[in-house]
mmCIF file of C-alpha atoms in Angstrom:
data_model
loop_
_atom_site.group_PDB
_atom_site.id
_atom_site.type_symbol
_atom_site.label_atom_id
_atom_site.label_comp_id
_atom_site.label_asym_id
_atom_site.label_seq_id
_atom_site.Cartn_x
_atom_site.Cartn_y
_atom_site.Cartn_z
ATOM 1 C CA MET A 15 0.000 0.000 0.000
ATOM 2 C CA ASP A 16 1.042 3.604 -0.574
ATOM 3 C CA LEU A 17 1.042 5.032 2.954
ATOM 4 C CA ASP A 18 3.652 7.724 2.353
ATOM 5 C CA LEU A 19 2.506 11.151 3.569
ATOM 6 C CA LYS A 20 5.751 13.031 3.000
ATOM 7 C CA GLY A 21 5.019 16.577 1.904
ATOM 8 C CA ARG A 22 1.528 16.527 3.401
ATOM 9 C CA ARG A 23 0.494 18.758 6.295
ATOM 10 C CA ALA A 24 -2.069 17.548 8.809
ATOM 11 C CA LEU A 25 -4.174 19.366 11.395
ATOM 12 C CA VAL A 26 -5.208 16.989 14.181
ATOM 13 C CA CYS A 27 -7.819 18.237 16.640
ATOM 14 C CA GLY A 28 -8.013 17.054 20.220
ATOM 15 C CA SER A 29 -4.483 15.731 19.856
ATOM 16 C CA SER A 30 -3.014 16.332 23.298
ATOM 17 C CA GLN A 31 -4.132 12.862 24.451
ATOM 18 C CA GLY A 32 -6.129 9.756 23.603
ATOM 19 C CA MET A 33 -7.197 8.956 20.057
ATOM 20 C CA GLY A 34 -6.205 12.376 18.732
ATOM 21 C CA LEU A 35 -2.629 11.978 19.945
ATOM 22 C CA ALA A 36 -2.454 8.414 18.629
ATOM 23 C CA ILE A 37 -3.563 9.624 15.195
ATOM 24 C CA ALA A 38 -1.062 12.480 15.253
ATOM 25 C CA LYS A 39 1.730 10.034 16.058
ATOM 26 C CA GLU A 40 0.609 7.680 13.283
ATOM 27 C CA LEU A 41 0.523 10.462 10.670
ATOM 28 C CA SER A 42 3.941 11.734 11.754
ATOM 29 C CA GLU A 43 5.371 8.221 11.380
ATOM 30 C CA MET A 44 3.909 8.137 7.864
ATOM 31 C CA GLY A 45 5.876 11.295 7.043
ATOM 32 C CA ALA A 46 3.283 14.052 7.468
ATOM 33 C CA ASN A 47 4.063 17.364 9.116
ATOM 34 C CA VAL A 48 1.553 17.568 11.955
ATOM 35 C CA THR A 49 -0.073 20.486 13.733
ATOM 36 C CA LEU A 50 -1.487 19.464 17.092
ATOM 37 C CA PHE A 51 -4.603 21.396 18.122
ATOM 38 C CA ALA A 52 -6.147 21.440 21.600
ATOM 39 C CA ARG A 53 -6.750 23.752 24.559
ATOM 40 C CA ASN A 54 -4.024 22.723 27.023
ATOM 41 C CA GLU A 55 -0.643 24.111 25.971
ATOM 42 C CA ASN A 56 1.385 22.107 28.475
ATOM 43 C CA SER A 57 -0.196 18.866 27.253
ATOM 44 C CA LEU A 58 0.417 19.910 23.649
ATOM 45 C CA LYS A 59 4.102 20.528 24.345
ATOM 46 C CA ASN A 60 4.372 17.066 25.852
ATOM 47 C CA ALA A 61 2.522 15.526 22.914
ATOM 48 C CA LEU A 62 4.759 17.310 20.414
ATOM 49 C CA ASN A 63 7.765 15.494 21.851
ATOM 50 C CA GLN A 64 6.100 12.151 21.127
ATOM 51 C CA LEU A 65 5.858 12.658 17.354
ATOM 52 C CA ALA A 66 8.261 11.178 14.846
ATOM 53 C CA PRO A 67 10.848 13.669 13.517
ATOM 54 C CA GLY A 68 9.351 16.316 11.231
ATOM 55 C CA ASP A 69 8.279 19.940 10.906
ATOM 56 C CA HIS A 70 5.593 19.731 13.565
ATOM 57 C CA ASP A 71 3.926 22.459 15.639
ATOM 58 C CA TYR A 72 0.831 23.100 17.730
ATOM 59 C CA LEU A 73 -2.070 25.525 18.056
ATOM 60 C CA VAL A 74 -3.966 26.370 21.227
ATOM 61 C CA ALA A 75 -7.686 27.123 21.480
ATOM 62 C CA ASP A 76 -10.717 26.037 23.458
ATOM 63 C CA PHE A 77 -13.230 24.466 21.055
ATOM 64 C CA ASP A 78 -16.060 26.078 23.014
ATOM 65 C CA ASP A 79 -14.766 29.443 21.733
ATOM 66 C CA LEU A 80 -15.311 29.535 17.975
ATOM 67 C CA GLU A 81 -13.553 32.887 17.509
ATOM 68 C CA ALA A 82 -10.467 31.567 19.275
ATOM 69 C CA VAL A 83 -10.510 28.543 16.968
ATOM 70 C CA LYS A 84 -10.697 30.784 13.896
ATOM 71 C CA ASN A 85 -7.816 32.952 15.091
ATOM 72 C CA ALA A 86 -5.644 29.948 15.860
ATOM 73 C CA ILE A 87 -6.246 28.381 12.448
ATOM 74 C CA ASP A 88 -5.345 31.632 10.710
ATOM 75 C CA VAL A 89 -1.984 31.439 12.472
ATOM 76 C CA GLY A 90 -1.488 27.873 11.276
ATOM 77 C CA LEU A 91 -2.485 28.680 7.702
ATOM 78 C CA ALA A 92 -0.046 31.586 7.604
ATOM 79 C CA LYS A 93 2.727 28.984 7.710
ATOM 80 C CA ALA A 94 1.394 26.671 4.968
ATOM 81 C CA PRO A 95 -1.861 25.066 3.770
ATOM 82 C CA TYR A 96 -3.177 21.774 5.138
ATOM 83 C CA GLN A 97 -4.184 18.745 3.095
ATOM 84 C CA ILE A 98 -5.367 16.606 6.021
ATOM 85 C CA LEU A 99 -7.914 17.451 8.717
ATOM 86 C CA ILE A 100 -8.798 15.211 11.651
ATOM 87 C CA ASN A 101 -11.923 16.480 13.417
ATOM 88 C CA ASN A 102 -11.943 15.182 16.979
ATOM 89 C CA SER A 103 -13.313 16.587 20.217
ATOM 90 C CA GLY A 104 -14.444 15.341 23.613
ATOM 91 C CA GLY A 105 -18.000 14.119 23.765
ATOM 92 C CA PRO A 106 -20.919 15.885 25.474
ATOM 93 C CA ALA A 107 -21.771 15.057 29.072
ATOM 94 C CA PRO A 108 -23.880 11.893 29.517
ATOM 95 C CA GLY A 109 -27.521 11.976 30.566
ATOM 96 C CA PRO A 110 -31.060 11.208 29.350
ATOM 97 C CA LEU A 111 -32.246 13.220 26.369
ATOM 98 C CA THR A 112 -35.337 14.365 28.281
ATOM 99 C CA ASP A 113 -33.110 16.052 30.878
ATOM 100 C CA ALA A 114 -31.136 18.023 28.288
ATOM 101 C CA SER A 115 -31.533 21.790 28.074
ATOM 102 C CA LEU A 116 -31.374 23.727 24.822
ATOM 103 C CA SER A 117 -28.065 25.184 25.962
ATOM 104 C CA ASP A 118 -26.660 21.629 26.227
ATOM 105 C CA PHE A 119 -27.370 21.199 22.517
ATOM 106 C CA ASP A 120 -25.902 24.617 21.725
ATOM 107 C CA VAL A 121 -22.626 23.794 23.478
ATOM 108 C CA ALA A 122 -22.331 20.377 21.848
ATOM 109 C CA MET A 123 -23.228 21.593 18.352
ATOM 110 C CA ASN A 124 -20.704 24.399 18.619
ATOM 111 C CA ARG A 125 -17.905 22.136 19.857
ATOM 112 C CA HIS A 126 -18.488 19.500 17.209
ATOM 113 C CA LEU A 127 -20.414 20.569 14.111
ATOM 114 C CA HIS A 128 -19.695 24.305 14.118
ATOM 115 C CA VAL A 129 -15.974 23.936 14.786
ATOM 116 C CA SER A 130 -15.613 21.136 12.235
ATOM 117 C CA HIS A 131 -17.481 23.098 9.576
ATOM 118 C CA THR A 132 -15.402 26.200 10.252
ATOM 119 C CA LEU A 133 -12.178 24.229 9.925
ATOM 120 C CA VAL A 134 -13.278 22.684 6.633
ATOM 121 C CA GLN A 135 -14.107 26.102 5.210
ATOM 122 C CA LYS A 136 -10.741 27.470 6.347
ATOM 123 C CA LEU A 137 -8.713 24.568 4.939
ATOM 124 C CA LEU A 138 -10.711 23.836 1.801
ATOM 125 C CA GLU A 139 -8.916 26.210 -0.565
ATOM 126 C CA GLY A 140 -5.556 24.616 0.168
ATOM 127 C CA MET A 141 -6.945 21.126 -0.378
ATOM 128 C CA LYS A 142 -8.503 22.116 -3.699
ATOM 129 C CA GLU A 143 -5.273 23.725 -4.868
ATOM 130 C CA ALA A 144 -3.370 20.542 -4.024
ATOM 131 C CA GLY A 145 -5.990 18.324 -5.674
ATOM 132 C CA TYR A 146 -5.693 16.257 -2.498
ATOM 133 C CA GLY A 147 -7.646 16.429 0.726
ATOM 134 C CA ARG A 148 -8.500 14.075 3.531
ATOM 135 C CA ILE A 149 -11.137 14.940 6.133
ATOM 136 C CA VAL A 150 -11.594 12.329 8.850
ATOM 137 C CA ASN A 151 -14.156 12.791 11.611
ATOM 138 C CA ILE A 152 -13.875 10.841 14.850
ATOM 139 C CA ILE A 153 -17.495 10.375 15.911
ATOM 140 C CA SER A 154 -19.162 7.398 17.662
ATOM 141 C CA THR A 155 -20.969 4.130 16.999
ATOM 142 C CA SER A 156 -24.103 5.974 18.141
ATOM 143 C CA VAL A 157 -24.340 7.056 14.501
ATOM 144 C CA LYS A 158 -25.500 3.481 13.820
ATOM 145 C CA VAL A 159 -27.290 2.652 17.087
ATOM 146 C CA PRO A 160 -28.010 5.332 19.721
ATOM 147 C CA ILE A 161 -26.355 4.608 23.073
ATOM 148 C CA ALA A 162 -28.504 4.688 26.206
ATOM 149 C CA GLY A 163 -27.695 7.566 28.531
ATOM 150 C CA LEU A 164 -25.945 9.661 25.880
ATOM 151 C CA GLY A 165 -28.893 11.679 24.606
ATOM 152 C CA VAL A 166 -27.166 14.885 23.523
ATOM 153 C CA SER A 167 -24.161 13.008 22.177
ATOM 154 C CA ASN A 168 -26.339 10.682 20.071
ATOM 155 C CA THR A 169 -28.123 13.678 18.566
ATOM 156 C CA VAL A 170 -25.032 15.687 17.732
ATOM 157 C CA ARG A 171 -23.040 12.708 16.433
ATOM 158 C CA GLY A 172 -25.872 11.907 14.039
ATOM 159 C CA ALA A 173 -25.812 15.465 12.738
ATOM 160 C CA MET A 174 -22.054 15.201 12.212
ATOM 161 C CA ALA A 175 -22.461 12.023 10.171
ATOM 162 C CA SER A 176 -25.061 13.587 7.863
ATOM 163 C CA TRP A 177 -22.922 16.699 7.473
ATOM 164 C CA ALA A 178 -19.926 14.570 6.552
ATOM 165 C CA LYS A 179 -21.797 12.511 3.964
ATOM 166 C CA THR A 180 -23.068 15.686 2.322
ATOM 167 C CA LEU A 181 -19.531 17.077 2.225
ATOM 168 C CA ALA A 182 -18.224 13.853 0.696
ATOM 169 C CA ASN A 183 -20.743 14.190 -2.138
ATOM 170 C CA GLU A 184 -19.792 17.810 -2.761
ATOM 171 C CA LEU A 185 -16.004 17.468 -2.554
ATOM 172 C CA GLY A 186 -15.238 14.096 -4.126
ATOM 173 C CA GLY A 187 -14.583 15.626 -7.531
ATOM 174 C CA TYR A 188 -11.724 17.708 -6.137
ATOM 175 C CA GLY A 189 -9.712 14.726 -4.931
ATOM 176 C CA ILE A 190 -10.970 15.330 -1.389
ATOM 177 C CA THR A 191 -12.434 12.504 0.671
ATOM 178 C CA VAL A 192 -14.592 12.797 3.786
ATOM 179 C CA ASN A 193 -15.007 9.810 6.096
ATOM 180 C CA ASN A 194 -16.080 9.040 9.641
ATOM 181 C CA ILE A 195 -14.494 6.688 12.137
ATOM 182 C CA LEU A 196 -16.942 5.382 14.726
ATOM 183 C CA PRO A 197 -14.995 4.194 17.774
ATOM 184 C CA GLY A 198 -16.578 1.826 20.244
ATOM 185 C CA PHE A 199 -15.220 1.469 23.774
ATOM 186 C CA ILE A 200 -11.622 2.681 23.507
ATOM 187 C CA ASN A 201 -9.099 2.977 26.358
ATOM 188 C CA THR A 202 -9.160 6.757 26.782
ATOM 189 C CA ALA A 203 -10.078 9.302 29.437
ATOM 190 C CA ARG A 204 -13.594 9.338 27.963
ATOM 191 C CA ILE A 205 -14.196 5.656 28.708
ATOM 192 C CA GLU A 206 -12.773 6.109 32.192
ATOM 193 C CA SER A 207 -15.301 8.895 32.755
ATOM 194 C CA LEU A 208 -18.186 6.742 31.496
ATOM 195 C CA VAL A 209 -17.137 3.830 33.701
ATOM 196 C CA ALA A 210 -16.909 6.123 36.727
ATOM 197 C CA GLY A 211 -20.328 7.595 35.980
ATOM 198 C CA LYS A 212 -21.966 4.179 35.644
ATOM 199 C CA SER A 213 -20.235 3.001 38.798
ATOM 200 C CA LYS A 214 -21.677 5.873 40.785
ATOM 201 C CA LYS A 215 -25.159 5.522 39.275
ATOM 202 C CA LEU A 216 -25.374 1.750 39.768
ATOM 203 C CA GLY A 217 -23.528 1.573 43.065
ATOM 204 C CA LYS A 218 -21.086 -0.978 41.663
ATOM 205 C CA PRO A 219 -17.268 -1.022 41.788
ATOM 206 C CA GLU A 220 -15.662 0.422 38.666
ATOM 207 C CA GLU A 221 -13.913 -2.879 37.984
ATOM 208 C CA GLU A 222 -17.270 -4.685 37.862
ATOM 209 C CA VAL A 223 -18.783 -2.031 35.611
ATOM 210 C CA GLU A 224 -15.820 -2.311 33.243
ATOM 211 C CA GLU A 225 -16.100 -6.088 33.074
ATOM 212 C CA ASP A 226 -19.826 -5.835 32.356
ATOM 213 C CA MET A 227 -19.098 -3.432 29.508
ATOM 214 C CA LYS A 228 -16.480 -5.764 28.052
ATOM 215 C CA LYS A 229 -18.994 -8.613 28.056
ATOM 216 C CA THR A 230 -21.050 -6.660 25.497
ATOM 217 C CA ILE A 231 -18.111 -6.726 23.062
ATOM 218 C CA PRO A 232 -17.522 -9.882 20.971
ATOM 219 C CA ALA A 233 -13.774 -9.154 21.068
ATOM 220 C CA GLY A 234 -13.986 -9.202 24.869
ATOM 221 C CA ARG A 235 -11.903 -6.086 25.449
ATOM 222 C CA PHE A 236 -11.720 -2.347 25.006
ATOM 223 C CA GLY A 237 -9.919 -1.082 21.925
ATOM 224 C CA GLU A 238 -6.667 0.856 21.932
ATOM 225 C CA PRO A 239 -6.209 4.375 20.500
ATOM 226 C CA GLU A 240 -3.554 3.004 18.144
ATOM 227 C CA GLU A 241 -6.173 0.783 16.509
ATOM 228 C CA ILE A 242 -8.184 3.864 15.631
ATOM 229 C CA ALA A 243 -5.043 5.631 14.428
ATOM 230 C CA ALA A 244 -4.103 2.838 12.032
ATOM 231 C CA TYR A 245 -7.352 3.163 10.100
ATOM 232 C CA ALA A 246 -7.139 6.960 10.151
ATOM 233 C CA GLY A 247 -3.702 6.645 8.565
ATOM 234 C CA LEU A 248 -5.099 4.517 5.743
ATOM 235 C CA LEU A 249 -7.906 6.995 5.089
ATOM 236 C CA CYS A 250 -5.387 9.842 4.863
ATOM 237 C CA SER A 251 -3.075 8.005 2.470
ATOM 238 C CA ASN A 252 -2.990 7.665 -1.304
ATOM 239 C CA SER A 253 -4.308 4.120 -0.859
ATOM 240 C CA GLY A 254 -7.437 5.565 0.725
ATOM 241 C CA ALA A 255 -8.319 7.722 -2.263
ATOM 242 C CA TYR A 256 -11.406 5.686 -3.240
ATOM 243 C CA ILE A 257 -12.828 5.461 0.275
ATOM 244 C CA ASN A 258 -15.276 8.333 0.514
ATOM 245 C CA GLY A 259 -18.482 9.081 2.407
ATOM 246 C CA THR A 260 -18.146 6.100 4.746
ATOM 247 C CA SER A 261 -18.797 5.633 8.473
ATOM 248 C CA LEU A 262 -16.714 2.714 9.721
ATOM 249 C CA ARG A 263 -17.253 1.135 13.137
ATOM 250 C CA ILE A 264 -14.118 0.139 15.016
ATOM 251 C CA ASP A 265 -15.732 -1.442 18.046
ATOM 252 C CA GLY A 266 -14.737 -5.077 18.383
ATOM 253 C CA GLY A 267 -18.118 -6.059 16.921
ATOM 254 C CA ARG A 268 -20.193 -4.486 19.702
ATOM 255 C CA THR A 269 -22.660 -2.420 17.644
ATOM 256 C CA GLY A 270 -25.851 -4.355 16.926
ATOM 257 C CA SER A 271 -26.288 -3.462 13.259
ATOM 258 C CA ILE A 272 -24.986 -4.724 9.934
#
């Protein structure tokens, strides 16, 4: 396979830890010059040191502040255009949909859909000029089957998936692909938070809650961030050029749909 990304520049959101950092490391090992993008500068500096050698840098902004995101991206674009965009951000707080306020939806839509759309609009010209673009959105298996207790997240993730498919239809002719990765239970801070929340709600030890969750997965374990990163790398490569408009589950077989 042609997995060489030398000469490509990638913007990886939420890349100070977890799946975002794993993807950034994968793309750097494939030869891309990577810009890390998150809100915690100290964590970004630490993450930068974990990348393979290259012309890497980082941008700092809180994704709840759209103007700050725009300003940060303008700084990054002043250096050079990007051909790869990884949209990735922490999920909304758990809870029943009936308990959600309108402001909960506003916050989640801004952090996910509005930021992602803004980034695409900012980076699109450079991708078109290169005749090469890769947009990969890290979403959730809730796109296929809504997850109990994640009402706002289910709603917003579904909107992201429809947005991405529409983009894929519009941009395919420019050599730009748009795809979604739908992670299942992955060993990240997010899963730790969900386990802790269920533990408190059910009055069970976290270890027991975790084992119960693993029993719902045919593979019998949580996934690793590197397993998400490997597929992201393929989607960003030349060998991924004909994969467009897809939403792929990486969940150990947990999601109950074909």
